[in-house]
C-alpha atoms as one frame of an Amber mdcrd trajectory, in Angstrom:
protein
 -36.536 -15.766 -17.570 -39.124 -17.123 -15.167 -39.861 -20.788 -15.910 -43.066
 -22.653 -15.257 -43.147 -26.445 -15.089 -44.156 -28.307 -18.267 -45.453 -31.868
 -17.892 -43.741 -33.107 -21.022 -44.041 -36.864 -21.287 -40.641 -38.220 -22.289
 -38.746 -41.483 -22.550 -35.161 -42.451 -23.309 -34.603 -45.472 -25.598 -31.392
 -47.116 -24.516 -29.586 -50.460 -24.706 -26.772 -52.346 -23.022 -24.515 -51.855
 -26.131 -24.578 -50.672 -29.722 -26.401 -52.931 -32.187 -29.318 -53.937 -29.958
 -31.906 -52.026 -32.039 -32.241 -48.585 -30.442 -32.706 -46.744 -33.781 -35.212
 -49.352 -34.976 -37.335 -48.868 -31.829 -36.920 -45.122 -31.469 -37.695 -44.374
 -35.086 -40.607 -46.792 -35.049 -41.970 -45.324 -31.874 -41.892 -41.811 -33.366
 -43.790 -42.961 -36.390 -46.303 -45.106 -34.592 -47.117 -42.371 -31.992 -47.442
 -39.795 -34.746 -49.896 -42.037 -36.607 -51.955 -41.912 -33.390 -52.309 -38.193
 -33.913 -49.726 -37.250 -31.307 -47.142 -34.500 -31.846 -43.804 -36.167 -31.194
 -40.452 -34.499 -30.534 -37.418 -36.439 -31.678 -34.074 -36.276 -29.918 -30.712
 -38.128 -30.063 -28.055 -38.463 -27.359 -24.596 -37.700 -28.687 -23.143 -35.974
 -31.745 -24.587 -38.164 -34.447 -26.283 -36.502 -37.424 -27.721 -39.553 -39.317
 -30.179 -40.968 -36.789 -31.826 -37.581 -36.235 -32.553 -37.463 -40.012 -34.625
 -40.636 -39.687 -36.143 -39.349 -36.519 -37.163 -36.183 -38.273 -38.728 -38.045
 -41.178 -40.770 -40.188 -38.752 -41.806 -37.220 -36.506 -42.381 -34.551 -39.174
 -40.093 -32.069 -37.316 -36.272 -31.832 -37.032 -34.426 -34.387 -34.971 -32.246
 -32.637 -32.343 -29.206 -33.694 -30.444 -28.639 -33.670 -26.698 -24.940 -33.851
 -25.994 -23.442 -32.628 -22.752 -19.876 -32.771 -24.182 -20.715 -30.418 -27.031
 -23.136 -27.978 -25.388 -22.494 -28.315 -21.633 -24.625 -30.370 -19.233 -26.507
 -27.203 -18.124 -27.986 -26.720 -21.569 -29.256 -30.302 -22.177 -32.646 -29.958
 -20.516 -33.212 -26.422 -21.863 -32.456 -27.700 -25.373 -34.901 -30.568 -24.894
 -37.581 -28.089 -23.874 -36.786 -25.785 -26.791 -36.905 -28.663 -29.301 -40.126
 -29.994 -27.896 -41.681 -26.488 -28.101 -41.095 -25.504 -31.710 -42.925 -25.219
 -34.046 -45.652 -26.430 -31.694 -45.570 -27.970 -28.247 -45.114 -31.729 -28.437
 -47.310 -34.316 -26.755 -44.353 -36.635 -26.112 -40.592 -36.628 -26.599 -38.660
 -39.722 -27.604 -34.879 -39.595 -26.930 -32.673 -42.231 -28.566 -29.526 -43.046
 -26.628 -25.998 -43.636 -27.949 -23.852 -46.801 -27.555 -24.476 -48.670 -24.318
 -26.515 -47.065 -21.531 -23.537 -46.091 -19.423 -20.996 -45.471 -22.231 -19.870
 -41.830 -22.565 -16.700 -39.771 -23.132 -13.708 -42.018 -22.628 -12.184 -41.630
 -19.172 -14.978 -39.369 -17.916 -16.958 -41.866 -15.806 -20.065 -41.840 -17.969
 -20.085 -38.111 -18.810 -22.174 -37.628 -21.982 -23.587 -41.127 -21.782 -27.264
 -41.975 -22.333 -27.553 -42.526 -18.599 -26.099 -39.072 -17.938 -28.615 -37.443
 -20.306 -31.467 -39.427 -18.801 -30.622 -37.974 -15.402 -30.225 -34.440 -16.812
 -33.683 -34.507 -18.366 -35.196 -36.638 -15.550 -36.675 -39.192 -17.944 -37.403
 -42.980 -17.543 -35.389 -45.415 -19.641 -36.910 -47.933 -22.056 -34.206 -50.611
 -22.528 -33.947 -52.396 -25.859 -32.416 -55.839 -25.451 -31.007 -58.065 -28.208
 -32.072 -61.467 -26.875 -30.144 -63.563 -29.426 -28.686 -66.610 -27.651 -30.030
 -65.373 -24.318 -32.493 -66.882 -21.883 -32.923 -66.211 -18.237 -29.601 -64.447
 -18.107 -31.278 -61.491 -19.872 -32.934 -60.659 -16.597 -29.556 -60.510 -14.824
 -28.237 -58.193 -17.514 -31.239 -55.819 -17.162 -30.930 -55.972 -13.316 -27.309
 -54.921 -13.642 -28.191 -52.053 -15.957 -30.764 -50.878 -13.498 -28.546 -51.177
 -10.377 -25.316 -49.719 -11.800 -26.563 -46.167 -11.341 -29.443 -45.701  -8.986
 -30.324 -42.293 -10.489 -31.228 -43.997 -13.735 -34.765 -45.437 -13.771 -35.189
 -48.410 -16.135 -38.916 -48.481 -16.486 -39.397 -51.212 -19.082 -37.787 -53.472
 -21.644 -38.399 -54.167 -25.331 -37.192 -57.570 -26.316 -35.563 -57.598 -29.786
 -34.664 -60.500 -32.055 -36.768 -62.989 -30.166 -36.430 -66.451 -31.621 -39.834
 -68.013 -30.933 -42.987 -67.750 -28.758 -41.378 -70.112 -26.278 -38.274 -67.934
 -26.156 -40.411 -64.910 -25.515 -42.274 -66.611 -22.625 -39.014 -67.598 -21.034
 -37.681 -64.028 -21.246 -40.931 -62.493 -19.932 -40.979 -64.849 -16.963 -37.357
 -64.088 -16.109 -37.849 -60.340 -16.262 -41.006 -60.601 -14.124 -38.769 -62.141
 -11.395 -36.718 -58.866 -11.245 -39.762 -56.617 -11.476 -39.040 -55.033 -14.897
 -42.108 -54.958 -17.209 -41.756 -56.027 -20.871 -43.419 -53.461 -23.062 -42.849
 -55.185 -26.443 -41.216 -58.080 -28.194 -39.868 -58.033 -31.802 -39.350 -61.308
 -33.572 -36.010 -62.009 -35.250 -37.884 -62.841 -38.412 -39.596 -59.471 -38.879
 -36.816 -57.006 -37.916 -36.458 -54.101 -40.271 -33.053 -52.665 -40.989 -32.109
 -49.260 -42.482 -29.376 -49.065 -45.180 -25.902 -48.542 -43.782 -22.776 -46.631
 -44.795 -19.271 -46.670 -43.477 -20.159 -44.288 -40.629 -23.665 -45.564 -39.896
 -27.022 -45.261 -41.635 -27.311 -43.709 -45.092 -28.526 -40.075 -44.620 -32.152
 -39.563 -45.275 -31.627 -36.848 -47.881 -29.668 -39.224 -50.073 -32.539 -41.628
 -50.701 -35.884 -40.189 -49.874 -38.107 -42.898 -51.343 -36.155 -45.697 -49.635
 -36.006 -43.692 -46.405 -39.728 -43.122 -46.390 -40.322 -46.860 -46.923 -37.943
 -47.763 -44.058 -39.552 -45.329 -41.717 -43.019 -46.531 -42.564 -41.958 -50.152
 -42.058 -40.453 -49.332 -38.685 -43.652 -47.627 -37.602 -45.647 -50.647 -38.692
 -43.261 -52.960 -36.797 -43.409 -51.053 -33.565 -47.204 -50.547 -33.761 -47.616
 -54.317 -34.121 -45.123 -55.429 -31.494 -44.919 -52.775 -28.766 -47.526 -51.746
 -26.191 -47.780 -48.110 -27.127 -50.148 -47.318 -24.271 -47.658 -48.708 -21.824
 -44.834 -46.665 -23.361 -46.926 -43.523 -23.083 -47.719 -44.353 -19.435 -43.986
 -44.678 -18.816 -43.251 -41.338 -20.587 -45.956 -39.651 -18.502 -44.241 -40.764
 -15.316 -41.506 -38.195 -15.970 -41.843 -35.142 -13.602 -42.473 -31.633 -15.069
 -39.654 -29.890 -16.789 -38.938 -26.761 -14.682 -35.973 -25.389 -16.595 -36.558
 -22.563 -19.066 -36.343 -23.428 -22.749 -33.078 -22.647 -24.489 -33.449 -19.324
 -26.431 -31.220 -18.694 -29.476 -31.876 -14.912 -29.201 -30.682 -14.789 -25.621
 -27.778 -17.089 -26.461 -26.364 -14.657 -29.079 -27.374 -11.594 -27.080 -29.618
 -10.361 -29.890 -33.257  -9.669 -30.614 -35.406 -11.309 -33.204 -38.829 -12.386
 -34.275 -40.202 -15.863 -34.906 -39.558 -17.051 -38.446 -39.078 -20.248 -40.371
 -35.751 -21.531 -41.633 -35.015 -24.591 -43.780 -34.414 -27.763 -41.844 -32.617
 -31.060 -42.791 -33.997 -33.621 -45.170 -36.889 -31.479 -46.324 -38.194 -30.913
 -42.785 -39.009 -27.323 -42.041 -37.653 -26.051 -38.719 -40.084 -23.354 -37.564
 -39.496 -21.139 -34.633 -35.956 -19.951 -35.258 -35.799 -16.217 -34.475 -34.798
 -14.096 -37.422 -34.521 -10.481 -38.566 -35.580  -9.467 -41.931 -33.081  -7.593
 -44.048 -29.982  -8.996 -42.333 -26.977 -10.289 -44.264 -27.548 -13.513 -46.144
 -25.616 -16.548 -44.863 -25.678 -19.375 -47.301 -25.736 -22.837 -45.664 -24.859
 -25.923 -47.721 -27.626 -28.556 -47.859 -28.754 -31.375 -50.110 -27.642 -34.959
 -50.292 -23.893 -34.325 -50.051 -24.023 -32.034 -46.945 -26.660 -33.395 -44.615
 -24.844 -32.925 -41.343 -26.110 -29.752 -39.599 -27.552 -29.206 -36.170 -30.929
 -27.511 -36.253 -29.756 -24.888 -33.774 -27.064 -23.574 -36.230 -29.620 -21.942
 -38.478 -31.574 -20.740 -35.457 -28.545 -19.006 -33.961 -27.531 -17.438 -37.245
 -31.098 -16.094 -37.612 -31.110 -14.950 -34.002 -27.845 -13.071 -34.648 -29.597
 -11.165 -37.470 -28.768 -13.228 -40.586 -31.062 -14.299 -43.372 -30.332 -18.034
 -43.630 -30.403 -19.312 -47.260 -29.826 -23.019 -47.967 -28.089 -24.053 -51.180
 -27.306 -27.416 -52.774 -23.785 -27.733 -54.144 -24.906 -30.677 -56.233 -27.596
 -28.729 -58.136 -27.401 -24.942 -57.619 -25.295 -23.161 -60.242 -24.465 -20.308
 -57.821 -24.696 -19.107 -54.258 -27.975 -17.469 -53.163 -28.382 -13.827 -54.256
 -26.621 -11.418 -51.917 -24.645 -14.064 -50.043 -22.268 -12.471 -47.528 -20.979
 -15.608 -45.763 -21.035 -19.340 -46.375 -21.331 -22.291 -43.959 -20.510 -25.787
 -45.297 -21.137 -28.552 -42.820 -20.514 -32.256 -42.865 -21.823 -35.086 -44.973
 -20.600 -37.662 -47.474 -19.048 -35.700 -50.337 -16.985 -38.710 -51.296 -20.264
 -40.411 -52.403 -21.017 -37.467 -54.664 -17.610 -36.411 -55.792 -18.259 -36.610
 -59.467 -21.485 -34.618 -59.211 -19.818 -31.999 -57.066 -16.994 -31.793 -59.599
 -19.500 -31.381 -62.388 -20.951 -28.164 -60.904 -18.010 -26.132 -62.115 -19.800
 -22.790 -61.933 -20.483 -23.054 -58.218 -16.987 -24.344 -57.555 -15.538 -21.323
 -59.306 -17.732 -18.905 -57.398 -16.745 -20.415 -54.063 -13.108 -20.244 -55.051
 -13.425 -16.533 -55.731 -15.837 -15.720 -52.880 -14.226 -13.060 -50.576 -16.657
 -13.254 -47.662 -16.172 -15.375 -44.507 -16.437 -19.173 -45.050 -16.810 -21.752
 -42.294 -16.397 -25.434 -43.206 -16.566 -28.620 -41.173 -15.323 -32.020 -42.274
 -17.154 -32.512 -45.645 -16.950 -28.798 -46.177 -13.152 -28.975 -45.621 -12.896
 -31.635 -48.389 -15.088 -29.604 -50.745 -12.973 -26.459 -50.365  -9.780 -28.372
 -51.319  -8.268 -28.887 -54.764  -9.449 -32.480 -55.160 -11.244 -35.343 -53.447
 -10.213 -38.861 -54.615  -8.943 -37.232 -57.774 -12.165 -35.287 -58.582 -11.681
 -31.515 -58.757 -13.258 -29.531 -55.935 -13.278 -25.793 -55.293  -9.552 -25.145
 -54.962 -10.111 -22.544 -52.293  -7.620 -24.393 -49.999  -4.370 -25.786 -51.212
  -4.995 -29.395 -50.182  -5.993 -32.762 -51.560  -8.191 -35.307 -49.854  -8.686
 -39.057 -50.255 -10.601 -41.874 -48.668  -8.742 -44.331 -46.454  -9.624 -47.490
 -44.547  -9.015 -45.898 -41.204 -11.819 -44.380 -39.074 -11.013 -41.278 -37.021
 -13.683 -40.955 -34.354 -14.061 -39.411 -30.944 -14.640 -36.324 -28.800 -11.973
 -33.618 -28.812 -11.007 -30.766 -26.550  -9.498 -28.112 -28.858  -7.928 -24.682
 -28.583  -8.424 -22.149 -31.356  -4.978 -21.575 -32.928  -5.791 -18.329 -34.634
  -8.387 -15.573 -34.998 -10.977 -16.364 -37.686 -14.525 -15.330 -38.508 -15.831
 -17.607 -35.716 -12.944 -18.002 -33.231 -10.478 -15.999 -31.219  -6.992 -17.419
 -30.624  -6.767 -19.279 -27.335 -10.467 -20.058 -26.996 -11.266 -23.615 -25.828
 -14.018 -25.664 -27.454 -15.310 -29.198 -27.359 -16.058 -30.956 -30.567 -16.295
 -34.281 -32.313 -14.496 -35.925 -35.206 -15.619 -38.837 -37.415 -14.213 -39.422
 -40.902 -12.402 -41.848 -43.087 -10.600 -39.322 -45.178  -7.255 -37.578 -44.800
  -5.996 -34.328 -46.242  -2.525 -33.499 -47.563  -1.352 -31.374 -45.904  -3.037
 -32.130 -42.611  -3.141 -28.512 -41.590  -2.246 -25.122 -42.944   0.551 -22.720
 -42.077  -2.063 -21.156 -39.826  -4.092 -24.093 -38.330  -7.609 -23.809 -37.039
  -7.122 -25.780 -33.913  -4.643 -27.532 -31.666  -5.616 -30.719 -29.837  -3.936
 -33.978 -28.828  -0.552 -32.238 -29.170  -0.923 -31.392 -32.825  -2.208 -28.789
 -35.252  -5.396 -29.331 -37.177  -7.328 -27.594 -39.901  -6.859 -24.395 -41.815
  -7.369 -20.635 -41.339  -6.741 -18.956 -44.688  -7.817 -15.370 -44.985 -11.454
 -15.392 -44.097 -11.762 -19.151 -44.282 -11.994 -21.422 -41.237 -12.005 -25.103
 -42.150 -11.284 -28.357 -40.237 -12.512 -31.845 -39.500 -13.843 -30.797 -36.122
 -17.666 -30.649 -35.659 -18.760 -28.056 -33.121 -22.276 -27.611 -31.858 -23.007
 -23.894 -31.912 -25.415 -24.023 -29.042 -22.316 -24.581 -26.926 -20.469 -21.844
 -28.780 -23.143 -19.266 -29.677 -20.598 -16.490 -30.162 -19.585 -18.227 -33.326
 -22.862 -17.341 -34.963 -22.694 -13.781 -33.661 -19.142 -13.293 -34.906 -19.922
 -14.734 -38.352 -22.826 -12.407 -38.835 -20.729  -9.471 -37.636 -17.962 -10.511
 -40.036 -20.503 -10.144 -42.881 -20.784  -6.424 -42.135
């Protein structure tokens, strides 16, 4: 594909560490810029599913992830261009970072960090700084952030949790000494916080009215405290994107036409290629299963499937004509009783003889029980909540053939959960990593805790659609 440069204004919202207010600023920026009549494209560094839900609500289009570990560094800029192009070209892209600016995959010297992604997409960085108990030393911290990697351009700072007008003046004067402009200051007394859960924010789909109120409040806050014109000027300093946009049709080696598929949290993802009349792949959605990358549905459609969302909390059966099922992540433990109450759907899934792919929450739902509540019983396992968090990137090898893998294939994925299953893996496991077996391959079922971004493994979508036939 021949690529032409696209002068897409873009900025990366980063911080020295977690907890400084990146999500507050990024979500507020998306909402405030959208109120100005701009088309904004929301993006998130890393594997997280929850922040993109808030981003999507603020922007009015799906939040998308940019994660070199999951998809390969070479796909990050093309995925940015793709996400900013559909359903319509964006006027500006806002990319929220992950953890601290230079924190990435452990032991990989910053690989998959916010700084790494900023260099891959050639975007300036807007640094959010928690100024609690800091004075002039804040300037030294920002100077260190800027100097640590000369490829990363810190173009401005937003001061967060400022204690008083005098405190703000002190900070602004100190940052002027090191030549870093202050583009906004948020008082400690007016900060807005989103509801939290044991793995982060509460997913948007679980509490739409509260989520709408939080997003509106964040937009108000940023509009009142941040110089939006200066942020736009910083975003416009990014050079043209010259890489071609990622193309789901090319990724799966298929052909398709532009169509719309259902996106997360009520946002419609338009632009995913699809063929009419293809096998129906049912994809779990709703409040219990909110974790899904937008590209998953696009790849399935590009491979020839008709993508049909269903809500295990409410729908009494699978969509008509379902030939395969994909059940992603979420918080089923928060909805265990309601899931258990939908006995008709549980029975249908237990008897379904087509291919089934389940990740994390989907694994728990396919088991016999979750915290004592009956689930589908498709897999002979029980699951329960624990106080231990399992979190991190994984390098895995497929342990068996399945509807989406071939034995011996290597993938990169991500785990985060506070549940355990008994047993921890089946007689035929799905993966091997860290010297152990993980997950289950049982007939045409592939289920595990591992989250995989299919943009990095597009053959999974192609194989699943082929398995329907």
